[in-house]
Structure formats: structure tokens, C-alpha cells
Short mmCIF file of C-alpha atoms in Angstrom, two decimals:
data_model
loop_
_atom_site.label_atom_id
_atom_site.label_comp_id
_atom_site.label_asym_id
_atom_site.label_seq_id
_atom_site.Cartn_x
_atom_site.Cartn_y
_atom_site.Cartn_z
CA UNK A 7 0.00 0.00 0.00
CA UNK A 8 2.91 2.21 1.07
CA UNK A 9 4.19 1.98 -2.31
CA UNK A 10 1.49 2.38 -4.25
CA UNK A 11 0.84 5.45 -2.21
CA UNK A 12 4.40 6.68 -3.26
CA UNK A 13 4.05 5.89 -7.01
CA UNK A 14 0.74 7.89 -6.92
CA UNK A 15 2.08 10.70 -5.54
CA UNK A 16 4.92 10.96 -7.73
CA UNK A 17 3.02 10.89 -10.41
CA UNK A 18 0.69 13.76 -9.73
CA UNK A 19 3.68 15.31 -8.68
CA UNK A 20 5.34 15.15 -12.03
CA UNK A 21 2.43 15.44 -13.98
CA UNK A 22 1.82 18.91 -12.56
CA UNK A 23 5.06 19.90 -12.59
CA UNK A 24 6.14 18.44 -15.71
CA UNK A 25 7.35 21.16 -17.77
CA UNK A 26 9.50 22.74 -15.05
CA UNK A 27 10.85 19.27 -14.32
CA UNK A 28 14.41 18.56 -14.78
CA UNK A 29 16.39 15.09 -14.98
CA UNK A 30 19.98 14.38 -14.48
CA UNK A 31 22.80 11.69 -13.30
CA UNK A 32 25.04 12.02 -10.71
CA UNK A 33 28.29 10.12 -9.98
CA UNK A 34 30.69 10.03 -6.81
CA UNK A 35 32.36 8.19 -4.30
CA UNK A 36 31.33 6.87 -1.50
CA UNK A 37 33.66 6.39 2.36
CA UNK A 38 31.44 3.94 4.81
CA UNK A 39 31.61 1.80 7.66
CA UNK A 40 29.44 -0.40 9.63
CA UNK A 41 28.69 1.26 12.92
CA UNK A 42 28.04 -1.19 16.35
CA UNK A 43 29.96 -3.95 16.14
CA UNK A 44 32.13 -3.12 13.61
CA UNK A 45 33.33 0.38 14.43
CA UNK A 46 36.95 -0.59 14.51
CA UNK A 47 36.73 -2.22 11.35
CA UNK A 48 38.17 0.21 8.47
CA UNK A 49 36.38 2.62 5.87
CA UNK A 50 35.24 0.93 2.94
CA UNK A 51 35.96 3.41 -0.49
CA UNK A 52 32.99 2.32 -2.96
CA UNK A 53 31.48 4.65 -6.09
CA UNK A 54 28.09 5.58 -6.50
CA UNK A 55 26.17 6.15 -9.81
CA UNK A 56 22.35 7.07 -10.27
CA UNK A 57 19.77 9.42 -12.00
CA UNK A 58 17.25 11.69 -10.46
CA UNK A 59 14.10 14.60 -11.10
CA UNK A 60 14.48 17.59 -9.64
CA UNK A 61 10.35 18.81 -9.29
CA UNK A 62 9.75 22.60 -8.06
CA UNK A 63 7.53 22.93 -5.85
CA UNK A 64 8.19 26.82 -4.86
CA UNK A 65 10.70 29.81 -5.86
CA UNK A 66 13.08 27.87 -3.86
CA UNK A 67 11.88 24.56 -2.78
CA UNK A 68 12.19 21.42 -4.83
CA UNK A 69 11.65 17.56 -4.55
CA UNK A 70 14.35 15.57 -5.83
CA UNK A 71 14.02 11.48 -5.79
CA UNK A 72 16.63 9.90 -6.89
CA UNK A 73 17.79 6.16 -8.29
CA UNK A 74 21.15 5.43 -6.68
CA UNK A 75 23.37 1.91 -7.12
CA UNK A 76 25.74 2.35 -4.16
CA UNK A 77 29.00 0.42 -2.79
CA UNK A 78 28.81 0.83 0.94
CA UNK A 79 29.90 -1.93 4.02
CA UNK A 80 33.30 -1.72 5.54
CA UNK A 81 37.00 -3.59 5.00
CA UNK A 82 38.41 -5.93 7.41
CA UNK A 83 41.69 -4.95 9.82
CA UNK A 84 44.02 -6.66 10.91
CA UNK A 85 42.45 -8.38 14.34
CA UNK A 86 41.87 -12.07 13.53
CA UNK A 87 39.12 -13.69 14.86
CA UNK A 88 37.15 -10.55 15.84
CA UNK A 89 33.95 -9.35 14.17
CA UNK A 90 36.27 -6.42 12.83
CA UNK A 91 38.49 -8.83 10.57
CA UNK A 92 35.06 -9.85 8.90
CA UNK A 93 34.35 -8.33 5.15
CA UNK A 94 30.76 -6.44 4.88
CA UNK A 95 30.66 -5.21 1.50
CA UNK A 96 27.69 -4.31 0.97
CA UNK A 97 26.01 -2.82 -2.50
CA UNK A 98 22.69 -1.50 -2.59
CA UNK A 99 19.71 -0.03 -5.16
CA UNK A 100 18.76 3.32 -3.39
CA UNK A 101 16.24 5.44 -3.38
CA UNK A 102 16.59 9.16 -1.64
CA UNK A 103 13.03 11.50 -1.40
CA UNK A 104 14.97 14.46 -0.70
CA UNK A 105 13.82 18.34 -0.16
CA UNK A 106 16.04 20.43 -1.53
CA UNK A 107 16.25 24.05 -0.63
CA UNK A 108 18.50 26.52 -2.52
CA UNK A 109 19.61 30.06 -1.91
CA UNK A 110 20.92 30.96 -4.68
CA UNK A 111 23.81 28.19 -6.33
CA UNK A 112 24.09 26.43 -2.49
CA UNK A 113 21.63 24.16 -1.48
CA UNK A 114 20.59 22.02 1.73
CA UNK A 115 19.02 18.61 1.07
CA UNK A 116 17.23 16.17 3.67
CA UNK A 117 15.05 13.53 3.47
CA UNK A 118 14.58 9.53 3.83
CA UNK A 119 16.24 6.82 2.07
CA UNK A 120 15.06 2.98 1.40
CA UNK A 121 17.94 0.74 0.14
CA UNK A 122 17.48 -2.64 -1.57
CA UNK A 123 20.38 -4.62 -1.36
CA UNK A 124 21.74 -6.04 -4.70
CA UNK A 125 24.66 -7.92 -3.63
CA UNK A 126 27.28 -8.50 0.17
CA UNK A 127 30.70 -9.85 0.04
CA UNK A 128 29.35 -13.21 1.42
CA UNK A 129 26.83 -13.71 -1.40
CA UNK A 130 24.57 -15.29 1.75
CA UNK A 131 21.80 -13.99 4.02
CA UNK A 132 24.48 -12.69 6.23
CA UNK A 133 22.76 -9.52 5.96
CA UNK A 134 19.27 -7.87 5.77
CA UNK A 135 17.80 -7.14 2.57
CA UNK A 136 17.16 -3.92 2.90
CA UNK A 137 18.00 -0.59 4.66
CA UNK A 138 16.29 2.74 5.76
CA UNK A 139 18.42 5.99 6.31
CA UNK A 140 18.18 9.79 6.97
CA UNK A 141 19.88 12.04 4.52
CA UNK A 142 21.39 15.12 4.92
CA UNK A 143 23.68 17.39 2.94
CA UNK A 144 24.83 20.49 1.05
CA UNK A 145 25.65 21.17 -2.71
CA UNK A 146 26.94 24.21 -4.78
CA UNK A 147 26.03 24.78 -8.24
CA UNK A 148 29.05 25.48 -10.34
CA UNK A 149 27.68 26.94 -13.83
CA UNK A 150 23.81 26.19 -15.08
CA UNK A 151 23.34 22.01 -14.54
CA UNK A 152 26.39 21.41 -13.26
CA UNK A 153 26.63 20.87 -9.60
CA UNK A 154 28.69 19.12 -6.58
CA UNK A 155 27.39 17.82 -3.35
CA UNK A 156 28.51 16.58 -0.09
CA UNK A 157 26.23 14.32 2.01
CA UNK A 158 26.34 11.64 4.72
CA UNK A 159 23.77 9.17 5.34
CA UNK A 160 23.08 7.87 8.85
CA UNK A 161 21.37 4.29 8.85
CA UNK A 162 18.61 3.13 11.10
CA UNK A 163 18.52 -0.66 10.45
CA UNK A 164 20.82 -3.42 11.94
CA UNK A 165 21.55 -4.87 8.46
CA UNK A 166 23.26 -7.95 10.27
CA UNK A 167 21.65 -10.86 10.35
CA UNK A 168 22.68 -12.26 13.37
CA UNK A 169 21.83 -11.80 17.13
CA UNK A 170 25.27 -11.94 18.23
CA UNK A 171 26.23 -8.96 15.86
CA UNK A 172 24.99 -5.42 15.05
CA UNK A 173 26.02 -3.07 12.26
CA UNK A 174 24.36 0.05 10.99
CA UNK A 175 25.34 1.63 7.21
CA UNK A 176 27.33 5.28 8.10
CA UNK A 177 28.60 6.58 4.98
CA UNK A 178 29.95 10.18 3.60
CA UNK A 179 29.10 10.62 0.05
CA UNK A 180 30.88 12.98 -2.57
CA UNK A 181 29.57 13.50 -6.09
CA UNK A 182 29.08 15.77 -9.22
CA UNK A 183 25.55 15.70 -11.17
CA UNK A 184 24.37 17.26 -14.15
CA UNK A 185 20.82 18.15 -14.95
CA UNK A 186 19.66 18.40 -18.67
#
């Protein structure tokens, strides 16, 4: 129902807005970790690569979902034995419902984030399925469609499957998009 719900309104929200809507990809690189558990486990580097709508809804006020494939998890250290020494890589399908507020080429974005995981280093059921985030972050517009951002996503979920382990996806995101 939830879905549906979100389909519907995103398309209202595009029909109305559709001439003043504009599309674009973005591209960037990701640093993450798995917090809990795994906090003294190092920073895993991964790339992200998506598309995304950028829907006014006021003067300066705009909806921006977005379509994300992300490399996120952390890398192993050096402690054998430990739940720190254990690879999570973990790659996910994402999809951010930001609001974006500019003043004049800066702009603040927040909003939620579901993640479908698409593939872990284990290839098992080591981990959850799926994750749910908050989003926060800035960007500066460089010239007319070209922009860069910088945001970090804090993760709600324990995307561990396992009772004797907990880690939560932490990552800082850099990126440049361009809007047609």
C-alpha cells in the first residue's frame, strides 16, 4: 500500500510539474563503515552512480528522488578472529526522497532513504535485505546544470543478520551531477 501510495504521488507530482521538471545523473564516491559492532573495522571506499528529477515545488523549494546503485559496508583490519576482521561489502539499489532548498547556487538537502540490497561480500543472508536511512547534505552549483554535493547518510537498520552482531550503514558521500 505504502508503495502504491508513493508511485501515486509521484506521479501527480510530475504530472503537474512536468514542464518545469528537470532530470539528471550524478556520480561520486562513497567512504562507509558499519557502525556497532564493527566500528573498529576500516572505511570501505565504494562509487556511486544514479539518475534523479528535480520537481519545483516553490521559488526555492524542490523535490528531488533519486535512483542510486551504491557500494557501501566496511573492510576488514588486521584483528583475527574478531567481528572487525570480517568483510561487509555491501552494494545496494537506493532510493533518496529528498527536499532540496536553494539560496541561490548552495543548497541544503534532507530527506529519507530505502535501500534494496543487490549484492554482500558473502553472497549469503548474512545480511538484511534492505536498509532505511536519513539524509542530509549540502551542494553548490558550479555553472547552469552542473553541480557538486557533499552528504552523509546515517542508517537506522541493523543490516546484520545475526543476534550476536549489530552493524548500521554510516557513509559520507561525494559526487558531481548534471541536470539536462
Amino acid at each position: 500500500m505504502k508503495k502504491l501510495l508513493l508511485v501515486f504521488l509521484f506521479t501527480i507530482s510530475t504530472t503537474c510539474f512536468a514542464q518545469n521538471v528537470r532530470y539528471g545523473a550524478k556520480l561520486g564516491v562513497n567512504v562507509s563503515e558499519l557502525s556497532g559492532d564493527y566500528e573498529d573495522a576500516l572505511s570501505r571506499y565504494g562509487f556511486m552512480a544514479g539518475v534523479f528529477a528535480e520537481i519545483p515545488l516553490t521559488g526555492s523549494l524542490n523535490f528531488q528522488p533519486e535512483l542510486l546503485y551504491s557500494a557501501q559496508g566496511n573492510k576488514p583490519n588486521s584483528v583475527a578472529g574478531s567481528a572487525n576482521a570480517e568483510r561487509a561489502e555491501l552494494d545496494y539499489i537506493q532510493l533518496p526522497l529528498l527536499l532540496k532548498f536553494n539560496k541561490q547556487r548552495f543548497n541544503v538537502h534532507v530527506g529519507p532513504q530505502v535501500g534494496l540490497a543487490v549484492w554482500n561480500s558473502f553472497n549469503s543472508d548474512a545480511y538484511k535485505n534492505y536498509d532505511l536511512a536519513a539524509v542530509g547534505g549540502i551542494g553548490f552549483q558550479i555553472i547552469d546544470g552542473l553541480s557538486i554535493d557533499a552528504r552523509y547518510n546515517f542508517g537506522f537498520v541493523d543490516v546484520v543478520n545475526s543476534s550476536a552482531l549489530e552493524g548500521k550503514n554510516r557513509y559520507f558521500t561525494l559526487s558531481a551531477s548534471y541536470k539536462l
